[in-house]
XYZ file of C-alpha atoms in Angstrom:
321
model
C 59.515 19.382 113.422
C 61.217 21.477 110.779
C 62.803 24.902 110.771
C 61.338 28.186 109.628
C 63.430 31.193 108.656
C 62.445 33.817 111.220
C 65.048 36.504 110.617
C 67.526 37.685 107.994
C 70.468 40.053 107.794
C 73.168 41.122 105.368
C 76.280 43.253 105.144
C 78.461 44.493 102.292
C 81.624 46.605 102.480
C 81.371 50.319 101.811
C 83.901 50.449 98.969
C 82.518 49.850 95.476
C 84.288 49.204 92.187
C 82.301 50.213 89.121
C 82.569 48.839 85.624
C 84.215 52.095 84.588
C 86.815 51.556 87.316
C 87.572 48.105 85.913
C 87.853 49.511 82.398
C 90.920 51.393 83.613
C 92.804 48.194 84.486
C 91.543 45.580 81.985
C 90.277 45.678 78.412
C 86.556 46.039 79.048
C 83.740 48.582 79.254
C 80.594 49.247 81.233
C 78.463 48.284 78.238
C 80.376 45.027 77.651
C 80.059 43.921 81.284
C 76.405 44.880 81.680
C 75.389 43.162 78.463
C 77.067 39.869 79.357
C 76.583 39.719 83.118
C 74.131 42.345 84.370
C 76.726 43.687 86.827
C 77.266 47.447 87.242
C 79.358 47.509 90.414
C 80.595 45.260 93.188
C 81.492 45.866 96.844
C 85.088 45.151 97.832
C 86.376 44.435 101.338
C 89.382 46.480 102.424
C 89.698 45.797 106.162
C 86.740 43.432 106.458
C 87.050 39.637 106.386
C 84.455 36.896 106.063
C 84.357 36.846 109.871
C 83.664 40.553 110.383
C 81.137 40.620 107.538
C 79.501 37.385 108.673
C 79.303 38.637 112.251
C 77.580 41.875 111.255
C 75.105 40.053 108.990
C 74.424 37.673 111.895
C 73.772 40.485 114.360
C 71.258 41.985 111.962
C 69.575 38.619 111.375
C 69.268 37.913 115.101
C 67.883 41.391 115.726
C 65.385 40.894 112.904
C 64.334 37.573 114.457
C 64.176 38.972 117.990
C 66.541 36.257 119.213
C 69.481 36.612 121.589
C 72.896 35.253 120.512
C 72.902 33.160 123.696
C 69.899 31.230 122.362
C 71.666 30.036 119.193
C 72.440 26.303 119.309
C 74.491 25.973 116.120
C 76.303 28.251 113.674
C 76.761 26.914 110.148
C 78.904 29.104 107.925
C 79.347 28.717 104.185
C 82.566 30.243 102.893
C 85.397 29.422 100.525
C 87.458 32.541 101.194
C 88.342 32.647 104.874
C 91.580 34.514 105.545
C 92.758 31.787 107.954
C 92.875 27.999 107.727
C 91.806 27.567 111.352
C 90.039 28.318 113.619
C 86.895 28.010 111.566
C 85.135 31.186 110.504
C 81.987 29.941 112.270
C 83.801 29.726 115.603
C 85.235 33.207 115.093
C 81.765 34.564 114.359
C 80.533 32.820 117.510
C 83.139 34.753 119.481
C 82.309 38.060 117.799
C 78.556 37.914 118.402
C 78.639 36.267 121.840
C 76.784 33.072 120.909
C 78.389 31.345 123.870
C 76.247 28.194 123.766
C 76.519 27.529 120.025
C 78.577 24.981 118.182
C 80.138 26.157 114.947
C 81.413 24.655 111.729
C 82.307 25.789 108.218
C 81.042 24.341 104.951
C 82.938 24.754 101.687
C 80.610 24.399 98.712
C 81.438 27.652 96.905
C 78.383 29.294 95.355
C 76.115 26.448 96.510
C 77.259 27.009 100.082
C 74.174 28.668 101.522
C 71.953 25.873 100.230
C 74.325 23.436 101.935
C 74.112 25.083 105.347
C 70.344 25.446 104.984
C 70.014 21.702 104.402
C 72.364 20.836 107.265
C 70.545 23.243 109.573
C 67.216 21.649 108.745
C 68.734 18.233 109.451
C 69.934 19.406 112.887
C 66.439 20.636 113.730
C 64.645 17.562 112.368
C 66.988 15.302 114.340
C 66.241 17.221 117.536
C 69.871 18.317 117.853
C 69.096 22.039 117.712
C 66.212 24.455 118.097
C 67.844 27.579 116.688
C 70.463 27.517 113.935
C 72.292 30.531 112.537
C 73.031 30.158 108.817
C 75.703 32.352 107.229
C 77.081 32.782 103.728
C 80.108 35.089 103.564
C 82.783 35.612 100.938
C 85.752 37.866 100.226
C 86.472 36.671 96.710
C 88.240 39.903 95.770
C 91.346 38.464 97.450
C 91.184 35.419 95.163
C 90.543 37.260 91.906
C 93.221 37.945 89.305
C 92.571 41.617 88.605
C 94.263 41.245 85.222
C 91.812 38.558 84.077
C 88.738 40.262 82.673
C 86.814 36.997 82.433
C 86.643 36.718 86.239
C 87.455 40.080 87.854
C 84.298 41.650 86.400
C 82.053 39.097 88.110
C 82.822 38.839 91.801
C 82.114 40.956 94.867
C 82.354 40.632 98.642
C 79.637 40.450 101.277
C 77.705 38.338 103.754
C 74.159 37.238 104.391
C 72.617 35.389 107.325
C 69.350 33.769 108.311
C 67.998 32.408 111.580
C 66.381 28.990 111.290
C 64.166 28.062 114.228
C 62.152 24.933 114.991
C 58.479 25.639 114.316
C 55.627 23.138 114.565
C 53.579 25.196 112.110
C 56.304 25.246 109.441
C 55.527 23.170 106.382
C 56.420 22.505 102.786
C 60.077 21.616 103.034
C 62.143 19.666 100.552
C 65.739 19.901 99.442
C 67.916 18.339 96.757
C 71.695 18.526 96.460
C 74.020 17.061 93.841
C 77.716 16.999 92.982
C 79.807 16.011 89.971
C 83.511 16.053 90.769
C 84.312 14.973 87.219
C 83.624 18.544 86.103
C 85.492 20.156 88.974
C 88.156 21.453 86.600
C 85.747 24.011 85.135
C 85.918 26.248 88.231
C 89.011 26.118 90.455
C 91.245 28.038 92.845
C 94.382 26.330 94.166
C 95.936 26.817 97.596
C 98.672 29.431 97.785
C 100.707 27.096 99.992
C 100.166 23.825 98.141
C 103.938 23.318 97.784
C 104.867 23.064 101.445
C 105.655 26.423 103.020
C 106.450 28.065 99.677
C 104.329 31.138 98.963
C 102.673 30.632 95.582
C 100.544 33.781 95.647
C 101.874 34.788 92.217
C 100.925 31.472 90.605
C 97.923 31.977 88.253
C 96.393 28.724 89.507
C 95.977 30.284 92.959
C 93.434 32.752 91.582
C 89.885 31.890 90.546
C 89.954 30.175 87.163
C 86.770 29.429 85.277
C 85.724 27.938 81.976
C 82.835 30.339 81.525
C 81.169 28.542 78.640
C 81.171 25.194 80.445
C 79.837 26.717 83.665
C 77.120 28.552 81.720
C 75.965 25.339 80.013
C 76.117 23.445 83.304
C 73.969 26.028 85.104
C 71.338 26.205 82.371
C 70.965 22.423 82.490
C 71.253 21.562 86.172
C 69.426 24.443 87.860
C 66.108 23.866 86.026
C 66.502 20.131 86.682
C 66.997 20.747 90.409
C 63.999 23.081 90.585
C 61.760 20.545 88.849
C 63.089 17.752 91.082
C 62.392 19.579 94.343
C 58.917 20.600 93.169
C 58.098 17.011 92.233
C 59.100 15.912 95.740
C 56.612 18.351 97.247
C 53.954 17.709 94.584
C 53.962 21.392 93.687
C 54.056 23.137 90.328
C 55.827 26.324 89.345
C 52.435 28.048 89.605
C 52.498 27.438 93.374
C 55.790 29.295 93.850
C 55.793 33.010 94.609
C 59.536 33.571 94.282
C 62.533 31.823 92.766
C 65.677 33.029 94.540
C 68.621 31.906 92.430
C 72.334 32.242 93.036
C 73.278 35.607 91.561
C 76.037 34.487 89.212
C 75.015 36.104 85.947
C 71.765 37.714 84.845
C 71.907 35.767 81.572
C 71.884 32.508 83.529
C 68.882 33.633 85.575
C 67.055 34.649 82.397
C 67.948 31.317 80.803
C 66.667 29.323 83.778
C 63.394 31.270 83.781
C 62.994 30.605 80.066
C 63.637 26.876 80.457
C 61.052 26.741 83.222
C 58.695 28.685 80.917
C 58.302 31.474 83.442
C 58.573 35.243 83.331
C 61.337 37.136 85.083
C 58.866 38.820 87.442
C 59.309 35.970 89.949
C 63.104 35.899 89.651
C 64.374 38.901 91.637
C 67.976 39.932 91.091
C 70.510 42.242 92.721
C 73.368 41.427 90.339
C 73.653 45.040 89.248
C 74.688 46.228 92.711
C 76.699 43.315 94.125
C 77.917 41.064 91.334
C 78.508 37.428 92.239
C 79.085 37.123 95.994
C 79.178 33.310 95.878
C 77.788 31.750 99.089
C 76.532 35.176 100.198
C 74.400 35.878 97.132
C 71.231 33.995 98.088
C 71.075 35.172 101.736
C 71.764 38.790 100.719
C 68.905 38.573 98.217
C 66.707 36.841 100.806
C 67.365 39.647 103.286
C 66.513 42.321 100.727
C 63.298 40.527 99.848
C 62.392 40.235 103.531
C 63.136 43.832 104.470
C 61.378 45.261 101.411
C 58.189 43.402 102.349
C 58.048 41.354 99.178
C 58.144 38.128 101.179
C 54.769 37.473 102.777
C 53.809 34.824 105.312
C 52.557 31.684 103.606
C 54.317 32.285 100.306
C 56.195 29.323 98.886
C 59.768 30.062 97.877
C 62.374 28.137 95.898
C 66.084 28.750 96.431
C 68.502 27.248 93.931
C 72.220 27.515 93.402
C 75.214 26.040 91.643
C 78.952 26.348 91.985
C 82.409 24.832 92.099
C 82.675 21.147 92.737
C 80.661 21.021 90.640
C 77.679 21.303 92.976
C 74.056 22.297 92.541
C 70.786 22.033 94.388
C 67.448 23.540 95.309
C 65.041 23.776 98.200
C 61.430 24.810 98.613
C 59.986 26.245 101.805
C 57.075 28.257 103.096
C 57.860 31.738 104.367
């Protein structure tokens, strides 16, 4: 028995920050940002947190699936930007949506987070430990961005996406791969703002997102195609069998580069970078929800999801819609 995604939902804050808005605070321009990243605007949380955004995305996913919160067995939440250390964001979402019978835990795998909770959710179902698992990716990276650093502040946005994974005897075509390389962890970091005891280090540059963009770019262009090929080999499928490749929305140039290395056209690599920027663990489920609600996902289609992020971590999965 494996799980099938039977419902999706997403939520982004109302406030947007355009490239022209950013040009007023850092040395950049709309043309410069679009050319290098594909981003035009990003949504920024003012009052919302990963919990409120994750809860709303979850409500929409459950409604889309036709499932009551009381029927959820497990909530798995991918986030690296919770506004509290504990309780876990997953438990807070459980409270907000009334999933009174569900367990809840958080997973920190940065931009690879949604792939992580998808794999764990499938493991719960295959082990017979759950029938219905709520998967969430939610981030509020705007609170971790140095708004004076144009190399990072132009990239990130806030939002949440969710999917309902339910045991289904008819579900087929599932494989996942996940890898880490802590030796390269230095290329993408964000230190704790209380790493020195109780001292508030919120002004320390190391407590904002820091990234070696060139190293991360090279890493993504190497490891993402490798992960896609690896997961397809496990299922004895070829790229011709795949209807959609849903990649982490980090940078349109990375997505284009991955498509090129797989010798595929961009028509099977949908992107919403222009509207949302990089929402980290939320990027894949937000894209998945848009694909679902627009009708582009059709029953029986085979889909690959692949992501990469801090850790360094990367992975891919293939499933049948």
